[in-house]
Coordinates of C-alpha atoms in Angstrom, one line a residue:
M1 CA 81.6 -164.1 -78.2
A2 CA 81.8 -166.6 -80.6
N3 CA 78.4 -169.2 -79.3
I4 CA 76.6 -165.7 -78.8
Y5 CA 76.9 -165.1 -82.3
T6 CA 76.1 -169.4 -83.1
L7 CA 73.2 -169.2 -80.5
R8 CA 71.9 -165.7 -82.6
A9 CA 71.9 -167.4 -85.9
F10 CA 70.4 -170.6 -85.0
L11 CA 67.4 -168.3 -83.1
F12 CA 67.2 -165.7 -85.9
G13 CA 68.5 -167.0 -88.9
E14 CA 71.1 -165.5 -91.5
W15 CA 70.7 -162.1 -92.9
S16 CA 71.6 -161.9 -96.5
S17 CA 71.7 -159.5 -99.7
D18 CA 73.0 -158.6 -103.1
V19 CA 73.1 -155.1 -102.5
R20 CA 75.7 -152.9 -104.3
L21 CA 77.2 -149.9 -103.0
D22 CA 79.7 -148.9 -106.1
G23 CA 80.6 -145.4 -106.3
K24 CA 79.1 -144.9 -102.4
T25 CA 81.8 -143.4 -99.8
V26 CA 81.4 -144.6 -96.2
I27 CA 82.4 -143.6 -92.8
I28 CA 82.8 -146.1 -90.2
T29 CA 83.7 -144.8 -86.8
G30 CA 85.6 -147.4 -84.9
A31 CA 86.5 -149.5 -87.7
N32 CA 89.0 -151.2 -86.4
T33 CA 87.5 -153.9 -84.3
G34 CA 84.1 -155.7 -83.6
I35 CA 81.2 -154.2 -85.1
G36 CA 83.0 -151.9 -86.7
K37 CA 85.7 -154.3 -88.2
E38 CA 82.6 -156.7 -89.7
T39 CA 80.8 -153.9 -90.8
T40 CA 83.3 -152.8 -93.2
R41 CA 84.7 -156.1 -94.1
D42 CA 81.0 -156.4 -95.4
L43 CA 80.6 -153.1 -97.4
A44 CA 84.1 -153.4 -99.0
K45 CA 82.9 -156.2 -100.4
R46 CA 79.6 -154.4 -101.7
G47 CA 82.5 -152.2 -103.3
A48 CA 82.0 -149.0 -101.0
R49 CA 85.2 -147.0 -100.4
I50 CA 85.8 -146.8 -97.1
I51 CA 86.7 -144.6 -94.8
M52 CA 88.2 -146.4 -91.2
A53 CA 87.8 -143.4 -89.0
C54 CA 90.0 -144.8 -86.3
R55 CA 91.7 -143.9 -83.0
D56 CA 94.5 -146.7 -83.3
I57 CA 96.3 -146.3 -86.6
P58 CA 98.9 -149.4 -86.2
K59 CA 95.5 -151.8 -85.5
A60 CA 93.3 -150.4 -88.1
E61 CA 96.2 -150.9 -90.6
V62 CA 96.1 -154.4 -89.8
T63 CA 92.7 -154.8 -90.4
Q64 CA 92.9 -152.6 -93.4
R65 CA 94.9 -154.9 -95.2
E66 CA 93.0 -158.2 -94.0
I67 CA 89.7 -156.4 -95.4
I68 CA 91.5 -155.9 -98.6
E69 CA 93.0 -158.9 -98.9
D70 CA 89.5 -160.7 -98.1
S71 CA 87.4 -158.6 -100.1
G72 CA 89.3 -157.3 -103.0
N73 CA 89.0 -153.8 -102.3
Q74 CA 91.2 -151.6 -102.8
N75 CA 89.3 -148.5 -101.7
I76 CA 89.8 -148.4 -98.4
V77 CA 91.5 -145.5 -96.4
I78 CA 92.3 -144.7 -93.2
R79 CA 91.8 -141.4 -91.2
K80 CA 92.8 -140.3 -87.7
L81 CA 89.8 -139.9 -85.6
D82 CA 90.1 -139.6 -81.4
L83 CA 86.3 -139.3 -80.1
S84 CA 87.0 -138.1 -76.8
D85 CA 88.9 -135.1 -78.1
T86 CA 86.8 -132.3 -80.3
K87 CA 90.3 -131.3 -81.9
S88 CA 90.4 -134.6 -83.3
I89 CA 87.6 -134.5 -84.6
R90 CA 87.3 -131.2 -86.0
E91 CA 90.6 -132.1 -87.9
F92 CA 88.9 -135.1 -89.0
A93 CA 85.6 -133.1 -90.4
E94 CA 87.9 -131.0 -92.0
I95 CA 90.1 -133.3 -93.8
I96 CA 86.7 -135.4 -94.8
N97 CA 85.6 -131.9 -96.1
N98 CA 88.3 -130.6 -98.0
E99 CA 89.6 -134.3 -99.5
E100 CA 85.9 -135.4 -100.2
K101 CA 83.6 -134.1 -102.8
Q102 CA 80.9 -136.6 -101.0
L103 CA 79.7 -138.9 -98.4
H104 CA 76.7 -141.0 -98.6
I105 CA 77.0 -142.9 -95.4
L106 CA 77.9 -141.9 -92.0
I107 CA 78.2 -144.8 -89.7
N108 CA 79.1 -143.7 -86.1
N109 CA 79.7 -147.2 -84.6
A110 CA 82.4 -146.3 -82.2
G111 CA 82.1 -146.2 -78.4
V112 CA 83.6 -147.5 -75.1
M113 CA 81.2 -149.4 -72.2
M114 CA 81.0 -149.4 -68.5
C115 CA 84.8 -148.3 -67.9
P116 CA 85.9 -147.2 -65.3
Y117 CA 85.9 -143.3 -64.7
S118 CA 87.5 -140.7 -66.4
K119 CA 87.2 -137.8 -68.5
T120 CA 87.8 -136.8 -72.1
A121 CA 90.5 -134.3 -73.2
D122 CA 87.5 -131.2 -73.2
G123 CA 86.4 -132.5 -69.7
F124 CA 83.8 -134.8 -70.6
E125 CA 82.7 -138.1 -68.8
M126 CA 84.3 -140.6 -70.8
Q127 CA 81.2 -142.5 -71.9
I128 CA 78.9 -139.5 -72.4
G129 CA 81.9 -138.1 -74.3
V130 CA 83.1 -140.6 -76.7
N131 CA 79.6 -142.1 -77.6
H132 CA 77.3 -139.5 -77.5
L133 CA 78.5 -135.9 -77.7
G134 CA 82.2 -137.2 -79.8
H135 CA 79.2 -138.4 -82.6
F136 CA 77.0 -135.7 -82.2
L137 CA 79.7 -133.1 -83.0
L138 CA 80.8 -134.9 -86.1
T139 CA 77.8 -135.4 -88.0
F140 CA 76.9 -132.3 -87.1
L141 CA 80.9 -131.1 -88.5
L142 CA 79.7 -133.8 -91.9
I143 CA 76.3 -132.8 -92.4
D144 CA 76.3 -130.4 -95.2
L145 CA 78.8 -132.5 -97.2
L146 CA 76.1 -136.1 -96.5
K147 CA 73.2 -133.0 -98.0
K148 CA 75.0 -132.4 -100.9
S149 CA 75.6 -136.3 -101.3
A150 CA 72.3 -137.7 -101.2
P151 CA 70.3 -139.6 -101.3
S152 CA 72.5 -140.2 -98.4
R153 CA 72.1 -141.6 -94.7
I154 CA 73.8 -141.8 -91.2
I155 CA 73.2 -145.0 -89.1
L156 CA 74.1 -144.7 -85.1
L157 CA 74.7 -147.7 -83.3
S158 CA 73.0 -147.2 -79.5
S159 CA 71.8 -150.0 -77.6
M160 CA 69.1 -151.9 -75.6
A161 CA 71.1 -150.4 -72.2
H162 CA 69.2 -147.0 -73.3
S163 CA 66.8 -148.2 -70.7
W164 CA 69.1 -148.3 -67.9
G165 CA 70.0 -144.8 -68.6
T166 CA 68.4 -141.1 -67.3
I167 CA 69.7 -137.9 -68.8
K168 CA 71.3 -136.1 -65.6
L169 CA 71.8 -132.3 -66.5
D170 CA 72.2 -131.2 -63.1
D171 CA 75.7 -133.9 -63.3
I172 CA 75.5 -134.8 -67.2
N173 CA 79.5 -135.8 -66.4
S174 CA 78.5 -137.9 -63.1
E175 CA 80.9 -135.7 -60.9
K176 CA 78.6 -136.7 -58.1
S177 CA 78.1 -140.2 -58.4
Y178 CA 79.2 -142.5 -61.3
H179 CA 77.8 -146.0 -61.8
S180 CA 79.5 -147.5 -65.0
R181 CA 76.5 -149.1 -66.8
R182 CA 74.2 -146.4 -65.6
V183 CA 76.2 -143.7 -67.6
Y184 CA 76.6 -146.0 -70.4
G185 CA 72.8 -146.5 -70.6
Q186 CA 72.6 -142.4 -70.2
S187 CA 75.0 -142.2 -73.3
K188 CA 72.8 -144.8 -75.3
L189 CA 69.7 -143.1 -74.5
A190 CA 71.5 -140.2 -75.6
N191 CA 71.7 -141.1 -78.8
I192 CA 68.6 -142.7 -79.5
L193 CA 67.1 -138.7 -78.3
C194 CA 69.7 -137.1 -80.3
T195 CA 68.4 -139.4 -83.9
R196 CA 65.0 -138.7 -83.0
S197 CA 65.7 -134.8 -82.8
L198 CA 67.7 -134.7 -85.5
G199 CA 65.2 -136.7 -87.9
R200 CA 62.5 -134.3 -87.1
R201 CA 64.8 -131.1 -88.2
L202 CA 66.0 -132.7 -91.6
K203 CA 63.3 -131.5 -93.7
G204 CA 62.3 -134.9 -95.6
A205 CA 64.2 -137.2 -93.1
L206 CA 63.5 -140.7 -92.8
L207 CA 64.1 -142.1 -89.4
K208 CA 63.9 -146.1 -88.6
F209 CA 64.4 -148.2 -85.6
L210 CA 65.8 -151.6 -86.3
S211 CA 66.5 -154.0 -83.9
P212 CA 68.2 -157.1 -86.0
F213 CA 69.2 -159.3 -82.7
L214 CA 65.7 -159.2 -81.0
R215 CA 63.5 -158.9 -83.9
M216 CA 61.7 -162.4 -83.5
P217 CA 61.0 -164.5 -86.9
P218 CA 57.6 -165.5 -88.3
H219 CA 59.3 -169.3 -88.0
R220 CA 59.8 -169.4 -84.8
P221 CA 56.8 -167.3 -82.6
C222 CA 57.6 -168.9 -79.7
M223 CA 61.4 -169.1 -78.9
Y224 CA 61.3 -166.2 -76.1
T225 CA 58.0 -168.0 -74.5
K226 CA 60.3 -171.9 -74.4
Y227 CA 63.3 -170.4 -73.4
P228 CA 63.4 -166.9 -71.6
H229 CA 66.1 -167.1 -70.0
I230 CA 68.6 -167.6 -73.0
F231 CA 67.4 -164.2 -74.0
L232 CA 69.1 -162.1 -71.4
V233 CA 72.4 -163.1 -73.9
F234 CA 70.9 -160.1 -76.4
M235 CA 71.0 -157.7 -73.5
F236 CA 73.4 -155.8 -75.3
S237 CA 72.0 -156.3 -78.8
N238 CA 72.5 -153.3 -81.3
I239 CA 69.5 -150.9 -82.6
Y240 CA 70.3 -149.0 -85.5
L241 CA 69.2 -146.1 -85.6
N242 CA 68.6 -145.1 -89.2
F243 CA 67.3 -141.7 -91.1
S244 CA 67.9 -140.9 -94.6
F245 CA 67.5 -137.6 -96.4

C-alpha cells in the first residue's frame, strides 16, 4: 500500500493547504483507520473539533491518543456509531443533536468493500446497507444541525468503482444473486446518485466532484499515454462528493 501512495505522489505531486479550521466541528465516520484516520489527523492539525464516529471503540481510542499526541489538539472525541444498525445510527444522531451546538462538516467516509455476503441488523445487504443506506440516514438525521451551522459542508467518499454498478431495485439486497464487486459498485453508484439529488434539493447548495488521485497535473500531461498500465493502480481512487450550503 505504501508503494501505491509513493507512486501517486510521483505522478501527481503533493497537495498542501494552510487553511485553518479553528472553531469548526467535524464528524468523520470510520475515523480510526485508513483514509478516515488520516483525514482526522490532518483536520486535527488545522484546529478543528473532531468527532470520531466509530464502531470499534478500543481501536478508536488508540487512534485518538496517537492523533492528539501528533497534532497537539486535545479536542478530539469518540462517539459510537455502527452504520450496519439503524438503531445505532439514530442513537448517535440523537447524542450529536443534543450535545453539539453546531456541526460544520460531515465526512461520510466509513464503508465495507467486496465482503462475503451478509446482512445488516435491519436485513439489508451489507455493502448497500453500510456504504449507502447508513450514511443516507445519518445525513438525514443531522441535516437540520448542518443547516443551522451554515456555512457547512457534507463530504461523501465514493469510488471510481461506481462504474461497475447498476441499481437493481428489483433485488436491492442481492438475494437472487451476489457478486461482491458489482454489489460494491452498486453501493458507490448509489452514493453518487443520492448526493446529486441532495445537492438539487438543498436550496443554494454547491455540488462539487473531485477525484484527487486521477486529476492530471499540467507538468505531466502525457503520463497516462506513456504508462497506461500504471493507472490500473488507481482503479479504486476516491471521489469526494462535496456540497456546501
